[in-house]
Coordinates of C-alpha atoms in Angstrom, one line a residue:
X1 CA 0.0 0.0 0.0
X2 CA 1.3 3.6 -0.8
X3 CA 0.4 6.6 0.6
X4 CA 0.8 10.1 -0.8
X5 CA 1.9 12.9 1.8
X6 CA -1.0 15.0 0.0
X7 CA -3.8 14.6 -2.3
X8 CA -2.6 15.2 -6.1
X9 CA -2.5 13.7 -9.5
X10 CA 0.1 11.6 -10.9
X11 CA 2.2 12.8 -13.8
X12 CA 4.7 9.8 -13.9
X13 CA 4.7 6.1 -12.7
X14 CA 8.3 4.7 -12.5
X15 CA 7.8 1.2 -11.5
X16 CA 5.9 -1.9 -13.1
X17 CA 3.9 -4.5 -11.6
X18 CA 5.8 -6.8 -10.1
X19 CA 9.1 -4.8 -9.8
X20 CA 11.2 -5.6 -6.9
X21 CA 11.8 -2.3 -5.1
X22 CA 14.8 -0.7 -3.0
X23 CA 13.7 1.1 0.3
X24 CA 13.3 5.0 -0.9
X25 CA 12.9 4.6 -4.4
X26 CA 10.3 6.8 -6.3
X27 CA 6.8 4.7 -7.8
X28 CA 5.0 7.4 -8.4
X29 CA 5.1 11.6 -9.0
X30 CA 2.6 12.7 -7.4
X31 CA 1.2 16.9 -8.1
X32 CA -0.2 19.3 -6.2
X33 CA -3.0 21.1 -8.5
X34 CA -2.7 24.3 -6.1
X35 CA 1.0 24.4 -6.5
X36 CA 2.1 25.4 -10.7
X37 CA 5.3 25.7 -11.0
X38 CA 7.8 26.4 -14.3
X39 CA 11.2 24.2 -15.0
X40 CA 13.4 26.6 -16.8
X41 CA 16.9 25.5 -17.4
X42 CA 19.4 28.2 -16.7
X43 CA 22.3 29.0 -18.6
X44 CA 25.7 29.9 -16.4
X45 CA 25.9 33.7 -18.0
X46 CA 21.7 34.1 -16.6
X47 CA 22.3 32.5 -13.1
X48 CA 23.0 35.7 -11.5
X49 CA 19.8 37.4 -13.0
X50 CA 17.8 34.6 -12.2
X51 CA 19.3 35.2 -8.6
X52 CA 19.0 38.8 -8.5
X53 CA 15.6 39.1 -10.0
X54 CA 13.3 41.4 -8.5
X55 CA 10.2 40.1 -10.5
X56 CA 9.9 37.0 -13.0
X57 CA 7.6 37.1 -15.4
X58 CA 6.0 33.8 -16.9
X59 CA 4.1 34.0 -20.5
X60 CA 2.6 30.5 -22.4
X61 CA 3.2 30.2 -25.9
X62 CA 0.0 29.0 -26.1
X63 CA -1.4 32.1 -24.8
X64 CA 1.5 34.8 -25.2
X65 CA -0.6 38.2 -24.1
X66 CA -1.1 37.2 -20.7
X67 CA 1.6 36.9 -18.4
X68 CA 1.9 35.9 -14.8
X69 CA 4.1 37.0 -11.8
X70 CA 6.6 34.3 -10.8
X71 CA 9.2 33.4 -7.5
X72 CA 12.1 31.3 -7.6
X73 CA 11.3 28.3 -5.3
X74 CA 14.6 26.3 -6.3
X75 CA 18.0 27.0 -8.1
X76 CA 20.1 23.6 -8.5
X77 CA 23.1 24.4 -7.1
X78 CA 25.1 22.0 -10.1
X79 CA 24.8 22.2 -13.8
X80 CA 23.2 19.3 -15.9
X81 CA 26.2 17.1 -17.2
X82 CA 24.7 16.8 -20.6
X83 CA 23.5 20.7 -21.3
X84 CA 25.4 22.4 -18.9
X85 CA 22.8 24.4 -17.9
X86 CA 21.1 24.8 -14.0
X87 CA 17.2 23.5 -13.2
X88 CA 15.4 26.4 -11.7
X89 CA 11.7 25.9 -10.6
X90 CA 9.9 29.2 -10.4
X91 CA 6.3 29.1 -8.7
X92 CA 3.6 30.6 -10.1
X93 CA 1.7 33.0 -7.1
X94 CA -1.5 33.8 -9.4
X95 CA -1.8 30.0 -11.2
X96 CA -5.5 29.7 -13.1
X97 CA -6.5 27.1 -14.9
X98 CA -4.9 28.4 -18.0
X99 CA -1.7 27.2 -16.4
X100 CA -1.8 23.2 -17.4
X101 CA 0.8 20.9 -16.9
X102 CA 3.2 20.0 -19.3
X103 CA 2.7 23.4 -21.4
X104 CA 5.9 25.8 -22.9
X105 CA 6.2 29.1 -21.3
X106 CA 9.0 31.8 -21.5
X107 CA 10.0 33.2 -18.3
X108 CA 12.0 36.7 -17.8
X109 CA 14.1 37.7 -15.0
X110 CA 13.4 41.3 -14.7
X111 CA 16.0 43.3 -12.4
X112 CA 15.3 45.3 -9.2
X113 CA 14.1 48.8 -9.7
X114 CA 13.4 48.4 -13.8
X115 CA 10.3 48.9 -15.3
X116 CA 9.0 48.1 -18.5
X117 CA 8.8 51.0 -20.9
X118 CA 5.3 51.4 -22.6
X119 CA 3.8 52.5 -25.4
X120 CA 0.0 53.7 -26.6
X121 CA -1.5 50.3 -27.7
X122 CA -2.7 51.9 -31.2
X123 CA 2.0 51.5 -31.9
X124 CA 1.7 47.6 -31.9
X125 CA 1.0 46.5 -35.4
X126 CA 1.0 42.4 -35.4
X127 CA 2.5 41.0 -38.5
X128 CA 2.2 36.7 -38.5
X129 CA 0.5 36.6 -35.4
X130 CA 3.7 38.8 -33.6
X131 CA 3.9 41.8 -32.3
X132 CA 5.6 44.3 -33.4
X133 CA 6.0 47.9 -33.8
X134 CA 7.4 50.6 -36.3
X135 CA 10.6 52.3 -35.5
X136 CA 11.1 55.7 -36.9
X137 CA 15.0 56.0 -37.8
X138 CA 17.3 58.4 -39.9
X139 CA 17.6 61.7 -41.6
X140 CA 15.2 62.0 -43.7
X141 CA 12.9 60.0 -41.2
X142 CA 12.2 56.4 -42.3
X143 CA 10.2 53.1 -40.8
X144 CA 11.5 49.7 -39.9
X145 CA 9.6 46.9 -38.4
X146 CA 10.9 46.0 -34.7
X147 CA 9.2 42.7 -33.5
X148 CA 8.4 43.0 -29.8
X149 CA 7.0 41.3 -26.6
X150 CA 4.7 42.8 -25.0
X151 CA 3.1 43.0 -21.2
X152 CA 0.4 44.1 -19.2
X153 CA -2.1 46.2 -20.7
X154 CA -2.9 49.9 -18.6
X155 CA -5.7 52.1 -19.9
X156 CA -4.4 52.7 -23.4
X157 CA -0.7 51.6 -23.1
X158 CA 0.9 48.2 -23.4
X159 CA 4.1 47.8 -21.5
X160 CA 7.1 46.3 -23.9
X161 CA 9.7 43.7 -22.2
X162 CA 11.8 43.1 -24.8
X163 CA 13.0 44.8 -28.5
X164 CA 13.1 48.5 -28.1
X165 CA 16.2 50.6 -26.8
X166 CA 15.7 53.9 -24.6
X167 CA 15.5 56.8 -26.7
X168 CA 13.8 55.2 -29.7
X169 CA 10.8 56.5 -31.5
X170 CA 7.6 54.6 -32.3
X171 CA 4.9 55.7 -34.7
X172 CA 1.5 55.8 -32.8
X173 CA -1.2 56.4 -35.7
X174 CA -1.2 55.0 -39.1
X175 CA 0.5 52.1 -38.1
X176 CA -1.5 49.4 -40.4
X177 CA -0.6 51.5 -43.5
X178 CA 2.9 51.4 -43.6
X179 CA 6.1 49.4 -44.9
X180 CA 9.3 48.7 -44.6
X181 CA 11.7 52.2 -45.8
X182 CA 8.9 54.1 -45.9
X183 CA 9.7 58.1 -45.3
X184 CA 7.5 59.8 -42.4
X185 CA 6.7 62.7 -40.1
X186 CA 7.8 62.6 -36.3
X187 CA 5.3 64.4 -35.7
X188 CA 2.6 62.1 -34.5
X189 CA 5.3 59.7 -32.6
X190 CA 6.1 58.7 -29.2
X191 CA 9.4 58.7 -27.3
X192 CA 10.7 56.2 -25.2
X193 CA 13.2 58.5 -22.9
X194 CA 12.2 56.9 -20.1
X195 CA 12.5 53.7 -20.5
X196 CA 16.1 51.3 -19.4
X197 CA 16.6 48.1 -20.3

């Protein structure tokens, strides 16, 4: 007869009927349904973001425009032999059912103190299903296509992660109507002088 410390559902049976068993080793994996977590392997150069994280962010790629607020529960103190890379299991405080085992998710360490820049959501032009938005660069003024991720959404702006540099200018209106080299106006765009990365 086994027992489970706590009521769960098993991912992985790792013994057959009639299997002759050591003391201690594992049958079943048994888990939690209140307790997601994320298995991210961590390269060495990330191991001291992933320590120093003041917030990690979780987004499925099955559902990339929501995103979730993460902790680091565990960083393996050794590197895989085969990838070279560290486990780190990052628990997920505001899990929903959207969260199901077994899915792909990105995770970002974001640093202490750094905020996401944002831009008005009528800037992010998707192109393929991606996000993206138009960069104004140059003398005379021309457009190129920056793919982006984006974050939460607040009122009217979107807050971008990843893809833009501070200082950068992003074209707000008319976004749907333009292409790659095409010559604009400044005059309707929005600078990102606040934002680090």
């Amino acid at each position: 007869v086994l027992v489970a410390p706590h009521a769960g559902v098993i991912t992985a049976v790792e013994a057959e009927a009639g299997q002759v068993l050591a003391a201690g080793q594992t049958v079943l994996r048994v888990a939690r349904p209140e307790e997601k977590e994320i298995l991210v392997a961590v390269p060495e150069h990330k191991l001291e973001a992933m320590r120093s994280a003041g917030s990690i962010e979780i987004r499925l790629w099955s559902a990339p425009q929501r995103a979730w607020q993460g902790r680091l529960r565990e960083l393996s103190p050794a590197a895989d032999p085969a990838s070279r890379t560290y486990a780190a299991r990052i628990a997920v405080a505001d899990a929903d059912a959207a969260l199901v085992w077994g899915m792909s998710a990105e995770v970002r360490a974001l640093a202490a103190g750094v905020a996401a820049p944002s831009v008005p959501l009528t800037a992010v032009f998707h192109k393929d299903g991606v996000p993206a938005v138009w960069v104004v660069e140059g003398l005379p003024a021309t457009v190129r296509l920056v793919p982006v991720s984006v974050g939460n959404v607040s009122g009217n702006a979107v807050a971008v992660t990843a893809g833009l540099k501070p200082g950068q200018v992003v074209v707000t209106a008319g976004v749907q109507l333009l292409r790659d080299g095409q010559k604009v106006s400044v005059a309707g765009a929005a600078r990102l002088a606040d934002a680090r990365p």
